[in-house]
C-alpha cells in the first residue's frame, strides 16, 4: 500500500505541551550544561546517578509519589514511592558498606524484574559500586563468564536461581566474595556460603550519605546484546546521568505526571538507562511488568494501567502486529500519548500500525550499549518520516563517514557531506554517557575512534532534512553483483506483504555475483507456508525492489533466532545456512 512519506504531528497528538518544539533552537543551546544545573549534584561537588534518580525527589514534594509499580500474574502489585525507594536503597548501600564493598567494587544482579533488583542497582550506585544487571534467563556459563570478565565481588540473586545456575559454578568465580539471596517465596534463605537479603536489610540503617562520586567515576558495566559476536562489556560513568536526564525529556517527552512503561529488561542497557534511571530522573511513575511478552496482557496493561508514555522494541511491535488488529481493538488507550521504540530498525509498516491501531505513530530512536543513551530520535519536536531513525538530539553531533585507512591500520575517515550517500554512522565524541572502555579490551575500544569521532559500526545515510536512515550493521551488509544491499531495506519491503510477520535477510555466497540475497520469513497467524505464498512474496519483493536487490531465495521459519533483547541474529541465520559454527550464543533467546 502506498503511504505518505511524512507523518505530520499536531499539538493535540501529544495531549500535553511537548517538552520542546524548536529543533534548531534547542540544538544551539549547551543542553548538557542546562541539565547539569537542573540536577542537584552532591554536597561534596560530585554527581551520582542513584542520588539524582531517587534522593533528589525523596526530599521534594514528590516524596510520596509512586516511583516504581511492580505487577505480576501471581502476586498483588507493589508500589514503591520515591521516599520508600530512598530508604530501601540507603539500607542496601549500608549493607554493602557493612560487607566492606565500596567504591569501584563490582556488583552483579541476576534476577527477574523484582523490586530487589531495582533497589540493588540504585543502592549500589549510591555506594559508588559498579553494577551489572544480567538477564535472569542466562545459563550458568554466560553468568560465570560475565562475572569473571568483570571481576565481580558481589552477586545479588534469588535462592532459586542460585541453586539452579550459580552454585555449581561458584568455585570457578574466584573474585566473588559475597552472594546475597532473595527468597522467591518471600521468606528467609539459609544456603551455605550465602547471605540472606531480608535479614541483612532489616538490620541496615535507612539513612545513608551518598558516596561523593565524580562524573568520570565508573557506575555501570553493561554487556552488548551479542547480535554480531561475543558480547562486549561497556563501562559507563556517573556523568551519564546528564544524558539520561536530557533524553528522557527530548526523546521520550516524559512529564512528571506521566505513567510510563519501558518493556525492556534491565539485562539489556535499555532496561537500565530507560527502565530505571531516566524515568526516575523525571519523577514519573514507572510500570514494571514481571511477566514475559503476551499480546493480550500487554494491551490490557496499556489500558488498565493508564500508560501515557510507552517505550518498547520492534520485535514486540512485530509480535503485536502478528497477533492481528482485532486483539488490539478490544481495548482502548485514552491515556496513551507517546510511543517510542528502539533496538532494531523500525519498519515503516510498524510506524503506521501504531498510528492505525494505537492511534499514535511510533517514534523510532537509535542508540547502542556504547552510547549509554538515546542519540538519534524521532521526537515530539518534528514530523516523523516512517523508516527513519529521526534526527540527532540536542547535544549530539552525528555524521556519515567513509573509511580511508588501509587494512590493518588504525581508522582514518572522511566525513561525507553529500546527502543520501551511505557510509558509517559516526558521532562526535564527548557526550556525557559515552562508554569509557570495553572491559579488558583496550585495542577494540581504540578502534572505535578516528580523531574525535566515535565510529558506531552501523551503516546509515542522512537526507537533506537531517533525518538519519539505517542501512544495516557493517557486518550484515550484502555485496551482490556490485551492489551494496542493506538487509533492512529488503526486510521492510517483505514486511509490507500481508502474510509476513518478520523477516531476516542475509547474503549467501555465490560464485558469480559474490552474494545472493536470501530471506528468512515468519508468517502472521492464519497463513500457511506453501509454494504459492512463497511465489507471491517473491513477486512482491521483485516489484518493489527490482530483481537485483530482491531475495533470490525465501525460506519460511516459525520464528527467527533473536537475542534476549529482541534483535534478529542474522549471523546465526547465516551460520546455519552455511553449516558454519554458531559462535557465541549466550544471548540467544530460548538458548540458555
Ligand atoms: P553486539 O554489539 O554485541 O553485536 P548489539 O550491537 O545488538 O550487539 P546493542 O548495543 O544492544 O547490542 O544494540 C545496538 C545496536 O542495535 C545498534 O548499533 C544498531 O545496530 C541496532 N539498533 C538500535 N536501535 C536501532 C534503530 N532504531 N534502528 C536501527 N538499528 C538500531
Ligand atoms: Mg553493537
XYZ file of C-alpha atoms and ligand atoms in Angstrom:
624
model
C 0.000 0.000 0.000
C 1.367 3.445 -0.885
C 1.619 5.684 2.160
C 2.697 9.289 2.608
C 6.385 9.667 3.418
C 5.877 12.031 6.356
C 3.566 11.897 9.361
C 2.760 15.444 10.361
C 2.098 15.978 14.013
C -0.460 18.143 15.619
C -0.281 19.590 19.120
C -3.291 17.523 20.150
C -1.446 14.258 19.349
C 0.725 14.757 22.404
C -2.092 15.780 24.764
C 0.407 17.762 26.873
C 2.524 20.675 25.721
C 5.704 18.926 24.497
C 8.956 19.438 26.386
C 10.326 21.136 23.291
C 9.268 22.095 19.797
C 12.131 24.056 18.269
C 14.741 21.662 16.925
C 17.314 24.151 15.703
C 16.789 26.464 18.660
C 17.354 23.726 21.208
C 20.444 22.491 19.379
C 22.060 25.891 19.679
C 21.965 25.671 23.486
C 24.569 23.928 25.676
C 21.998 21.393 26.799
C 24.432 19.398 28.936
C 25.153 22.476 30.976
C 21.453 23.224 31.381
C 20.850 19.637 32.506
C 23.724 19.712 34.989
C 22.137 22.748 36.569
C 18.707 21.095 36.693
C 20.236 18.174 38.568
C 21.145 18.675 42.186
C 24.681 17.367 42.489
C 26.193 16.089 45.713
C 27.107 18.309 48.657
C 30.786 17.459 48.115
C 30.610 18.600 44.489
C 30.185 15.186 42.884
C 27.492 13.644 40.733
C 25.760 10.340 41.379
C 23.120 8.583 39.299
C 21.343 6.964 42.261
C 21.149 10.198 44.191
C 19.700 12.172 41.280
C 17.214 9.444 40.398
C 15.905 8.824 43.888
C 17.071 11.045 46.746
C 16.550 14.328 44.929
C 12.831 13.514 44.671
C 12.553 11.841 48.061
C 13.457 15.189 49.589
C 10.862 17.041 47.493
C 7.107 17.214 47.049
C 7.366 14.013 45.015
C 8.272 12.029 48.127
C 5.017 10.080 48.260
C 4.587 9.649 44.539
C 4.873 6.078 43.248
C 8.273 5.722 41.616
C 8.102 2.057 40.641
C 4.988 -0.071 40.324
C 5.649 -3.816 40.013
C 2.984 -6.115 38.709
C 2.856 -9.839 38.085
C 0.252 -12.503 37.458
C 0.727 -14.287 40.738
C 1.006 -11.555 43.358
C -0.599 -8.193 44.127
C 1.016 -5.045 42.742
C 3.847 -3.493 44.760
C 4.117 0.290 44.687
C 7.342 1.888 45.876
C 7.230 5.633 46.454
C 10.268 7.836 45.920
C 10.573 8.151 49.706
C 10.421 4.395 50.247
C 12.862 3.764 47.407
C 15.291 6.196 49.038
C 15.064 4.350 52.366
C 15.487 0.920 50.801
C 18.394 1.940 48.618
C 20.015 3.539 51.678
C 19.644 0.270 53.545
C 21.173 -1.628 50.682
C 24.081 0.821 50.422
C 24.692 0.492 54.174
C 24.573 -3.253 53.829
C 27.279 -3.138 51.157
C 29.356 -0.869 53.338
C 28.934 -3.354 56.185
C 30.349 -6.041 53.902
C 33.298 -3.790 53.032
C 32.093 -3.433 49.477
C 32.980 0.066 48.391
C 33.525 2.486 45.562
C 34.738 0.895 42.346
C 33.933 -2.639 43.514
C 31.720 -4.623 41.160
C 28.265 -5.973 41.846
C 26.208 -8.207 39.563
C 22.487 -8.801 39.750
C 20.824 -11.921 38.424
C 17.085 -11.752 38.968
C 13.775 -11.299 37.246
C 12.235 -7.834 37.381
C 11.699 -7.928 41.144
C 11.862 -4.865 43.412
C 15.137 -6.082 44.946
C 16.876 -5.806 41.559
C 15.983 -2.102 41.347
C 16.923 -1.475 44.977
C 20.256 -3.231 44.476
C 21.121 -1.299 41.308
C 20.238 2.110 42.744
C 21.691 1.372 46.179
C 24.953 0.162 44.681
C 25.176 3.326 42.571
C 24.778 5.438 45.708
C 27.615 3.462 47.268
C 29.831 4.087 44.220
C 29.796 0.352 43.484
C 29.762 -0.538 39.781
C 26.653 -2.513 38.790
C 25.854 -5.055 36.084
C 22.317 -6.386 35.786
C 22.156 -9.684 33.907
C 19.229 -11.414 32.212
C 17.788 -13.932 34.667
C 17.375 -16.399 31.808
C 21.132 -16.664 31.270
C 22.559 -20.130 31.824
C 25.444 -20.925 34.222
C 28.189 -20.395 31.621
C 27.206 -16.880 30.475
C 26.746 -15.866 34.106
C 30.200 -17.071 35.144
C 31.851 -15.622 32.041
C 30.446 -12.172 32.748
C 31.208 -12.205 36.470
C 34.760 -13.308 35.753
C 35.276 -10.771 32.989
C 34.017 -8.028 35.294
C 35.842 -9.431 38.379
C 32.529 -9.289 40.262
C 32.808 -9.294 44.055
C 29.118 -9.384 44.925
C 26.189 -11.172 43.348
C 22.582 -10.450 44.208
C 20.268 -13.216 43.060
C 17.351 -15.339 44.219
C 17.557 -18.639 46.064
C 16.012 -20.467 43.127
C 18.357 -19.004 40.505
C 21.328 -19.588 42.794
C 20.612 -23.272 43.195
C 19.824 -23.718 39.547
C 22.613 -21.739 37.929
C 25.275 -20.354 40.234
C 26.018 -22.861 42.975
C 27.721 -25.377 40.698
C 29.926 -22.642 39.201
C 30.877 -20.948 42.457
C 34.391 -22.427 42.559
C 35.010 -21.076 39.090
C 34.289 -17.493 40.120
C 37.244 -16.712 42.373
C 36.599 -12.980 42.725
C 33.089 -13.458 44.121
C 33.190 -12.622 47.841
C 29.501 -12.351 48.701
C 26.320 -13.853 47.342
C 23.132 -12.245 48.588
C 19.966 -14.259 48.208
C 16.396 -13.066 47.933
C 13.982 -15.880 48.807
C 11.479 -16.212 45.977
C 8.764 -17.232 48.459
C 9.341 -14.058 50.456
C 10.890 -15.910 53.400
C 14.443 -16.252 54.684
C 17.146 -18.268 52.947
C 19.745 -20.491 54.574
C 22.042 -21.639 51.812
C 25.653 -22.269 52.878
C 28.145 -19.559 51.828
C 25.449 -17.020 51.075
C 23.803 -14.124 52.870
C 20.098 -13.514 53.299
C 18.668 -10.309 51.861
C 15.814 -9.896 54.343
C 17.996 -10.439 57.386
C 20.703 -8.024 56.296
C 18.287 -5.368 55.098
C 16.388 -5.485 58.390
C 19.480 -4.584 60.384
C 20.830 -1.930 57.987
C 20.119 1.737 58.837
C 17.874 3.601 56.391
C 19.940 6.785 56.292
C 22.999 6.963 54.042
C 25.206 9.711 52.691
C 25.758 9.025 49.022
C 29.415 8.461 48.198
C 30.887 11.556 46.560
C 31.305 10.062 43.096
C 32.686 12.256 40.324
C 31.247 12.449 36.782
C 34.063 10.286 35.419
C 33.804 7.558 38.059
C 32.544 4.186 36.809
C 28.902 3.412 37.531
C 27.566 0.671 35.280
C 29.049 -2.145 33.294
C 26.748 -3.272 30.510
C 27.230 -6.088 28.079
C 26.237 -5.575 24.453
C 23.492 -7.762 23.010
C 25.825 -10.168 21.211
C 23.996 -9.722 17.931
C 27.157 -9.651 15.836
C 29.522 -11.671 18.036
C 30.671 -12.229 21.601
C 29.106 -9.600 23.890
C 31.454 -6.776 24.881
C 31.463 -5.195 28.334
C 30.926 -1.437 28.024
C 31.864 0.655 31.043
C 29.766 3.740 31.882
C 30.250 6.583 34.340
C 28.086 8.574 36.753
C 28.218 11.600 34.451
C 25.923 9.614 32.098
C 23.050 10.826 34.249
C 23.179 14.100 32.317
C 22.349 12.297 29.067
C 19.680 10.189 30.773
C 18.073 13.359 32.041
C 18.095 15.160 28.682
C 16.968 12.219 26.589
C 14.080 11.395 28.928
C 12.761 14.843 28.103
C 13.733 15.156 24.436
C 13.186 11.652 23.099
C 10.520 10.228 25.428
C 8.789 13.520 26.236
C 8.476 12.480 29.892
C 6.482 14.827 32.105
C 6.225 14.302 35.874
C 2.544 13.322 35.628
C 3.260 10.501 33.167
C 2.669 6.834 33.802
C 5.467 5.252 31.854
C 6.219 1.719 30.760
C 9.559 0.588 29.349
C 9.204 -3.036 28.321
C 12.956 -3.783 28.287
C 14.592 -5.986 30.907
C 17.467 -4.363 32.836
C 19.722 -7.129 31.479
C 19.744 -5.010 28.330
C 21.043 -1.446 28.564
C 17.612 -0.071 27.591
C 16.080 -1.634 30.689
C 18.595 0.208 32.870
C 19.020 3.585 31.164
C 15.307 3.890 30.337
C 13.701 1.228 32.556
C 15.298 2.537 35.762
C 17.273 5.754 35.524
C 15.694 8.161 33.011
C 12.067 7.847 34.214
C 13.082 8.288 37.857
C 15.077 11.372 36.914
C 11.859 12.896 35.565
C 9.857 11.944 38.651
C 7.383 9.771 36.745
C 5.648 6.575 37.823
C 7.164 3.581 36.037
C 5.367 0.333 35.476
C 7.459 -2.823 35.705
C 5.786 -5.955 34.445
C 7.445 -9.062 35.774
C 5.926 -11.328 33.116
C 7.142 -12.125 29.621
C 5.543 -10.907 26.394
C 1.893 -11.715 25.913
C -0.092 -9.703 23.380
C -3.400 -9.750 25.250
C -1.703 -8.916 28.556
C 0.235 -6.037 27.053
C -2.826 -4.425 25.508
C -4.655 -4.832 28.835
C -1.778 -3.254 30.736
C -1.616 -0.261 28.422
C -5.315 0.272 29.050
C -5.722 -0.636 32.716
C -2.507 0.901 33.976
C -3.355 4.063 32.017
C 0.112 4.147 30.468
C 0.805 7.523 28.885
C 4.341 7.037 27.554
C 5.411 3.666 26.235
C 8.951 2.652 25.213
C 9.225 -0.704 23.520
C 11.088 -2.540 20.757
C 10.446 -3.507 17.126
C 10.360 -7.186 17.980
C 7.491 -6.637 20.422
C 5.665 -4.445 17.940
C 6.056 -7.098 15.260
C 4.654 -9.716 17.628
C 1.684 -7.485 18.391
C 1.169 -6.981 14.667
C 1.374 -10.737 14.217
C -1.448 -11.264 16.687
C -3.757 -9.204 14.481
C -5.572 -5.879 14.879
C -8.754 -7.354 16.425
C -6.990 -8.096 19.696
C -5.741 -4.517 19.884
C -9.172 -3.125 19.132
C -10.708 -4.950 22.087
C -9.016 -2.349 24.250
C -8.759 1.408 24.185
C -5.851 3.594 25.125
C -7.161 7.023 26.064
C -4.209 7.779 28.353
C -1.525 6.846 25.825
C 0.119 9.901 24.277
C 3.656 8.984 23.193
C 5.111 5.725 21.899
C 8.785 5.093 21.137
C 10.848 2.129 20.013
C 14.489 1.103 19.988
C 16.776 -1.828 19.316
C 16.391 -2.573 15.658
C 15.253 -0.667 12.645
C 11.553 0.049 12.872
C 9.925 -0.873 9.607
C 7.630 1.832 8.191
C 4.803 -0.709 8.385
C 5.221 -0.750 12.149
C 5.106 3.043 12.431
C 1.828 3.030 10.512
C 0.488 0.136 12.533
C 0.916 2.291 15.639
C -0.997 5.110 14.050
C -3.811 2.860 12.909
C -4.127 0.525 15.881
C -2.964 2.552 18.885
C -3.934 5.881 17.379
C -0.332 7.136 17.643
C 2.652 6.806 15.327
C 5.707 5.117 16.816
C 8.819 7.192 17.366
C 11.856 5.154 16.400
C 15.110 6.057 18.068
C 18.658 4.840 17.769
C 21.428 4.208 20.252
C 23.764 1.472 21.469
C 25.114 -0.005 24.672
C 28.235 2.028 23.937
C 26.396 5.351 23.716
C 24.641 4.828 27.057
C 21.606 6.829 25.975
C 19.455 7.806 23.006
C 21.438 9.680 20.347
C 19.195 9.945 17.289
C 15.444 10.065 17.597
C 12.061 10.905 16.272
C 10.823 13.355 18.869
C 7.780 15.440 19.687
C 9.548 18.427 18.148
C 9.296 17.426 14.474
C 7.418 15.304 11.961
C 8.096 11.605 11.565
C 9.435 10.121 8.366
C 8.450 6.465 8.752
C 11.509 4.239 8.330
C 13.914 6.914 9.561
C 15.564 6.860 12.996
C 14.978 10.605 13.240
C 17.490 13.368 13.890
C 20.396 13.773 16.340
C 19.196 15.053 19.690
C 20.339 18.402 21.060
C 23.911 17.977 22.285
C 24.641 15.233 19.739
C 26.571 15.743 16.509
C 26.249 12.884 14.049
C 27.670 12.388 10.577
C 28.230 9.776 7.892
C 31.819 8.824 7.183
C 33.846 6.910 4.677
C 36.894 4.905 5.733
C 40.237 5.803 4.220
C 42.653 3.562 6.121
C 44.247 0.502 4.600
C 43.614 -2.945 6.033
C 45.168 -3.299 9.483
C 45.742 0.448 10.014
C 44.019 2.493 12.739
C 40.760 4.030 11.485
C 41.006 7.164 9.378
C 37.807 8.614 7.977
C 36.382 11.381 5.838
C 33.013 12.977 6.534
C 30.614 12.578 3.610
C 28.950 15.953 3.066
C 26.552 14.937 0.330
C 23.092 13.858 1.493
C 21.740 10.378 0.790
C 25.128 8.693 0.487
C 25.610 5.552 2.549
C 28.506 5.255 4.950
C 29.302 4.506 8.580
C 27.354 6.408 11.197
C 29.706 8.363 13.471
C 29.182 10.625 16.478
C 31.353 13.451 17.716
C 32.703 12.058 20.970
C 32.281 13.759 24.303
C 28.587 13.330 25.146
C 28.214 12.566 28.864
C 27.053 8.942 28.596
C 29.741 7.791 26.205
C 31.275 4.471 27.261
C 34.793 4.777 28.628
C 36.137 1.295 27.947
C 35.427 -2.127 26.595
C 36.317 -4.202 29.572
C 39.731 -5.847 29.149
C 39.842 -4.832 25.516
C 41.598 -1.524 25.091
C 42.580 -2.296 21.485
C 38.956 -2.828 20.475
C 37.973 0.402 22.216
C 40.646 2.380 20.381
C 39.449 1.011 17.056
C 36.074 2.688 17.662
C 37.584 6.149 17.310
C 39.026 8.178 14.460
C 40.206 11.508 15.855
C 37.276 12.901 17.804
C 34.713 10.741 16.026
C 33.199 7.631 17.573
C 32.521 5.030 14.875
C 29.328 3.119 15.537
C 29.726 0.089 13.255
C 26.298 0.832 11.757
C 25.747 1.961 8.196
C 23.320 4.761 7.510
C 22.615 7.748 5.339
C 21.367 11.218 6.149
C 18.865 13.056 3.962
C 18.794 16.743 3.109
C 16.480 17.437 6.084
C 18.948 15.876 8.512
C 16.987 12.649 9.087
C 19.101 9.503 9.512
C 18.169 6.268 7.771
C 19.540 2.962 8.979
C 21.028 0.760 6.262
C 22.403 -2.180 8.238
C 25.195 -3.179 10.524
C 28.538 -3.038 8.785
C 28.778 -6.817 9.420
C 25.410 -7.604 7.836
C 25.633 -5.697 4.574
C 25.297 -7.850 1.475
C 27.519 -7.408 -1.572
C 25.786 -8.658 -4.676
C 26.873 -8.057 -8.280
C 28.477 -4.744 -7.412
C 25.531 -3.542 -5.296
C 25.717 -2.980 -1.556
C 22.430 -4.148 -0.123
C 21.295 -3.258 3.392
C 19.166 -6.023 4.923
C 16.782 -3.504 6.486
C 15.540 -2.206 3.131
C 14.747 -5.718 1.939
C 13.201 -6.761 5.268
C 10.954 -3.709 5.352
C 9.620 -4.471 1.887
C 8.980 -8.088 2.827
C 7.073 -6.886 5.867
C 4.704 -4.930 3.652
C 3.312 -8.247 2.443
C 0.176 -9.043 4.459
C 1.354 -12.555 5.353
C 4.793 -11.586 6.672
C 5.308 -11.099 10.412
C 9.075 -10.772 10.415
C 11.955 -11.136 8.036
C 15.710 -11.590 8.342
C 17.896 -11.220 5.285
C 21.427 -12.493 4.714
C 23.969 -12.676 1.921
C 24.631 -16.208 0.739
C 27.970 -16.715 -1.042
C 27.589 -17.178 -4.779
C 30.379 -17.867 -7.266
C 29.033 -15.494 -9.885
C 27.646 -12.408 -8.114
C 29.551 -12.618 -4.821
C 26.483 -12.980 -2.618
C 22.817 -13.564 -3.312
C 20.095 -12.250 -1.046
C 18.326 -14.916 0.975
C 15.354 -14.077 3.174
C 14.019 -15.964 6.171
C 10.435 -15.152 6.880
C 7.968 -15.980 9.639
C 4.284 -15.648 8.949
C 1.418 -13.946 10.689
C -1.142 -16.113 12.431
C -3.516 -17.715 9.937
C -1.103 -18.022 6.957
C 0.282 -21.323 5.640
C 3.883 -21.578 4.397
C 3.400 -23.019 0.913
C 4.842 -22.591 -2.557
C 2.097 -20.249 -3.741
C 2.735 -17.885 -0.839
C 6.484 -18.027 -1.397
C 6.000 -17.019 -5.043
C 3.629 -14.264 -4.057
C 6.076 -12.772 -1.531
C 8.880 -13.113 -4.072
C 6.813 -11.295 -6.710
C 6.000 -8.500 -4.254
C 9.689 -8.073 -3.404
C 10.720 -8.029 -7.095
C 8.135 -5.407 -7.888
C 9.190 -3.155 -5.019
C 12.962 -3.689 -5.058
C 13.875 -4.809 -8.554
C 15.423 -8.132 -9.443
C 18.969 -7.165 -8.367
C 18.033 -6.451 -4.754
C 15.009 -8.724 -4.169
C 15.705 -12.048 -2.455
C 16.557 -14.914 -4.757
C 15.530 -17.376 -2.081
C 12.877 -17.242 0.607
C 12.674 -19.777 3.431
C 9.885 -19.978 5.989
C 10.741 -20.339 9.687
C 8.280 -20.488 12.600
C 10.296 -17.761 14.347
C 13.629 -16.097 13.695
C 16.559 -16.523 16.084
C 16.903 -13.431 18.231
C 18.790 -12.105 21.201
C 17.170 -11.717 24.596
C 16.991 -8.021 23.840
C 14.884 -8.913 20.801
C 17.266 -8.475 17.880
C 17.230 -10.765 14.888
C 20.550 -12.640 14.825
C 21.407 -12.619 11.145
C 24.811 -14.100 11.879
C 23.043 -17.246 13.167
C 20.762 -17.421 10.135
C 23.894 -17.232 8.039
C 25.926 -19.736 10.060
C 23.044 -22.217 9.964
C 22.518 -21.712 6.254
C 26.181 -22.297 5.516
C 26.734 -25.038 8.103
C 29.318 -22.930 9.952
C 29.942 -22.792 13.728
C 27.306 -20.701 15.513
C 29.781 -18.754 17.669
C 28.688 -17.141 20.932
C 25.027 -17.929 21.575
C 24.920 -16.849 25.222
C 22.340 -14.165 24.493
C 20.169 -16.253 22.160
C 16.558 -16.203 23.290
C 15.490 -19.649 24.425
C 19.114 -20.763 24.181
C 20.114 -20.967 27.842
P 26.759 -6.579 19.613
O 27.434 -5.249 19.629
O 27.202 -7.458 20.727
O 26.735 -7.241 18.292
P 24.272 -5.112 19.602
O 25.011 -4.126 18.777
O 22.982 -5.627 19.060
O 25.189 -6.349 19.959
P 23.202 -3.241 21.479
O 24.164 -2.245 21.957
O 22.128 -3.710 22.402
O 23.996 -4.520 21.042
O 22.477 -2.718 20.182
C 22.857 -1.584 19.465
C 22.631 -1.801 18.000
O 21.248 -2.075 17.745
C 22.943 -0.610 17.149
O 24.311 -0.498 16.878
C 22.110 -0.903 15.894
O 22.772 -1.816 15.050
C 20.882 -1.543 16.480
N 19.826 -0.530 16.681
C 19.421 0.019 17.841
N 18.410 0.882 17.628
C 18.189 0.902 16.314
C 17.288 1.610 15.466
N 16.395 2.435 15.951
N 17.367 1.377 14.161
C 18.281 0.514 13.649
N 19.133 -0.174 14.391
C 19.103 0.010 15.704
Mg 26.925 -3.423 18.860
